[in-house]
């Protein structure tokens, strides 16, 4: 990491909303939109094209096809993953070519997992027998068109599909939230005539169609969980359980339906409606898939794309230790990533009434500290079916940031903290009410009942998210983050200070680090919430778990009496800080956090090790030894007493600055330089020749001789007169140039002049040394 103080780029704004007092919640009269959340889907059914699509495309054709191939991102931009169901088992293969006729194709082989799935309620329905996965590794080039086919036997191949890569440096993604196919609540559930799946599929395809028009060069899609709706799975192999899986596979047929998913990878995360079954991990081939953070649906995964590291966490798992280990693994794989993006389902800083103040708030206890610890730039979530954008959040605090306003377009430069985005609904299958009070952490929110999507533009120094509705009109304000390549965040600096070996440093260095870290904790009003974190993590999925499977408080022992799903006040210090006592949770202004940052950076850069301090002491000891070896006198190779005294005084002055409990690296370096300079200067003043002592001259006698010499000189001078035009005369003294005048200088005067000259030379070194010492003293 670059240790230079991060550069704060300034943005000039004509107006900017002040957020210093935003922690006092403002009351907004938000609720479920007029007519209830089913209105949008009812309108879909009345669209002119819907009935024709249902009769000729969906019904008895597409609704039974949950085996479609779906692309997912590979480990890097050069990789691509494939997954699909097949009704026969074999060896899955994908072949890719740059030619549409598939000439010179490269074949990639994968693995199959045996399954027994169907999406048909007919008793004689044919079942899917294999989940097939193939990874294309280190093959793709940027800005290139590819063609691919897939097979399970190597002889019968699928139709040919097109896949287009784009820039691996500056690229675009699409964000969608909660398609939740099957959630619209219409008729036909548990039959082959499930209208809600058809409605939501039609709307999902419509949203993706508009998203691809808005962002035709998008490199991948991010889907923030709850891709499907049906979550009630018991895995007991009963007839009822089989029916539930059939419903889920019908919903997957709807989610996989859009043709665009054959040409653009989709990176999903596990929602609460998917976490109980195994169908999620069978339908997707996620890169770097891990068992860490697992539920029945699967666990965490990550991939890198250009300067971005994308991390997907399963927020249904409350195993914090596993999430932390996974984040360490992911980040170490791409330590130089400019952008760290985390996506999980639950909106821990959301806007909706059903979740943001209940299970989302409960999970905030676990996941918000992880976002801080691993210095995540942006956290993408879903769950509340309402759009929400936060201010920059660090340790539950709003960090006021120049360029970031409320309900306005924002551009932040090298901001501290994490930006949280909760995507709305991509299908309109369900809409929720917003919280009555606008939470202190929100910069913008909306539950306008229309499907939405966002585009995200990544460059080497900027991240920009723009949000649109299904018609392509702007739904929310644009948000941009710009980062200087040399910027080191306050969380990175904190981690550096905490990891330093304090055993090998001076007490002063250790104290400066402790004071700097304490200054950050004091500013952010950090609380120790380890008891609540450990309790929620260790008792997860046990009989005495404080929360149910969906993270809602279970009973009166843990439940807030005024909020049946939130953990009660006093259980978690962090929840108290960010929820129950939010009105006291004042924002931190940028100037304050910058000063804290400066103090931390200074503490790190000014560390003095014990070895360095010992070396300084040794250098002073060497200076003392040098002093003891020199000789004082007027002989060649000796030093005058004046020079030695000045050197002793300089050493004494420097030694007063040696204080183990206070000295900084800068001061130590300066002391060493000064010590070396003093010794060098003294060595340069060594007598180069013997100095002859001179008898001091009596001042009175010297003055008498001078006066006599002047009188005798005046005898040889003859006055002459000159007259100017005004008639005035000036007397000019003429000095004789005769030999007699030269001989008039007395020999004793010559001796006096020589004596003064020798005295001046003899004391020159002392004068120089005094000047050196005086300069040091005044400095």
C-alpha angles and dihedrals in degrees: 000000000000109000097204116117105268114258115245110214113203125223118204112219129181089214134004129181112244114236101181092107099032093115091081102088117238117216118240125181096230124150142137108325119256113290096018132272095294094069096092095054091046087056091049090058089055095053113116096240099043101082093047090050091048095049099041105029114020108031115080092351120051098021091071096049109093092142097081117136114254127193122224128183117271126227091279138005088273092060136070132188131210133196133177143151122244132191091222126049122233142118109312117225137178124196123197133191140169088226122078091220086060092239116159089016122172116224121216121193126210142172135272129215120204115244138165107212136147137172096200124093091204110110093227094050118140114248132222109245104186142038105209126202130182129175123205105206131195093346110106127092124199122261093015134130117227134184124209144183131186134211143171098210105031094242107063109059132188126243115289116265131191127234121185123196122205135192115324090205107044108027144151136230135189122229123205131174133209105342083172095182108212098026099106093094102229127141134292103051114166092021137088087255099064103160097187092060090051093047094049093044091054091050093044091054090048092053094048091047091056092043091055090049090052094044107023092162096052112142098205144350125242113209113191100210141281093077086163133024115220109093105156102108124146101176091222094128091233122145088255092052091050089052090054091054091049089055090049092051090049088054090050088053086058096046093047093044102093110097090220090073088070090061107035128048119241122209109201134184128212114264127198089257091059105036100089101055132063095228094093095062091044096054099046133056100206119189120247088005111191137196087222112107092016133168124168088286096057139265144266128316140176143192138183126230118181108306093346130093111199115199124187117199127191099230090187086076115077094191096124094179091059094046090050093049090049093050089051090051094047096047094046088056091062107018093162094054109138093206126042109194122181123191127190133149109246116080102226089176100032138137107227125106099225099055116006092070096037128028091004090054091046091054090047085076090065107031105037093065089051091054089052096044094051094041096237114191099202132011116200119200143159131183102112098065087225128106115244135170123186133207114248105298125202123170090344091306128119108235107207106228129191110248094024114107140165119268091353139096110281136206118182124189118209091335125189120234133019131301112223121204122187110196120218125228117305093200107028088236089136137008127189135202121260120241112273090235118051104237116243093241096057124103094175139003141171141172096184099159102245131100115265142189135181135219121217122202117201124195132161091269108019143057117194127181122192123184127209139175125238090272092057094253122134111269101178139009121280118258125203133182119193123192132195112226091231096049118121114195124229090246091054089049090048091052091049092052093046092051096050118114102249094179092074098048134084120267089247092056091048091050093050091053093048092048092048093050091045088051090057092047092048093049093049093039088231117199130202103241097164093118093059093041093051092044094052093044099044096046096044112134093005128118092256096048110142088219133049123235092280093051096256119141107263109211146351092284089069107013125101107242091221095044113039097201103040124087110255124259113274096033094093125024090204092051089049090051096047101032119015096034098030092128088066094045097098120193120254114236119230095243091057094049090046091055091049088050092051091050091051093047091049091050090053098044094045097054114137117198122217089245092055092050091048089052089053090053090049091052091054089049090052089050089054091049091050090052091053092055100053124094124225119219147081097279125108110276093023129105129233118248090239092057093047092049091051090050092050091051091049092051092049091050092050093047092059087068092061104103117148093200094053112022117117129205090254092051092046092051091048091050092052091049093048092047091052092045093052092051092046091050093050092049089052090057096059111130108267093192137014112280116222112221113240125215109235114250120236105243095212093051090047092052091049092053091048093052092049091050090051093051093051091048091053091057089066093052119095119200119228131187129232124182125208126205092274092059093248117135129215123202113228119199112218119202117217116241093195124124089245090065092053092050090053092078108102123233093232089058089054090053091050092052091049091049093053090048093053091047091054093049092046094054097040094093091051092051091050092048091049091052090051092050093044090051091053091046095051092045 
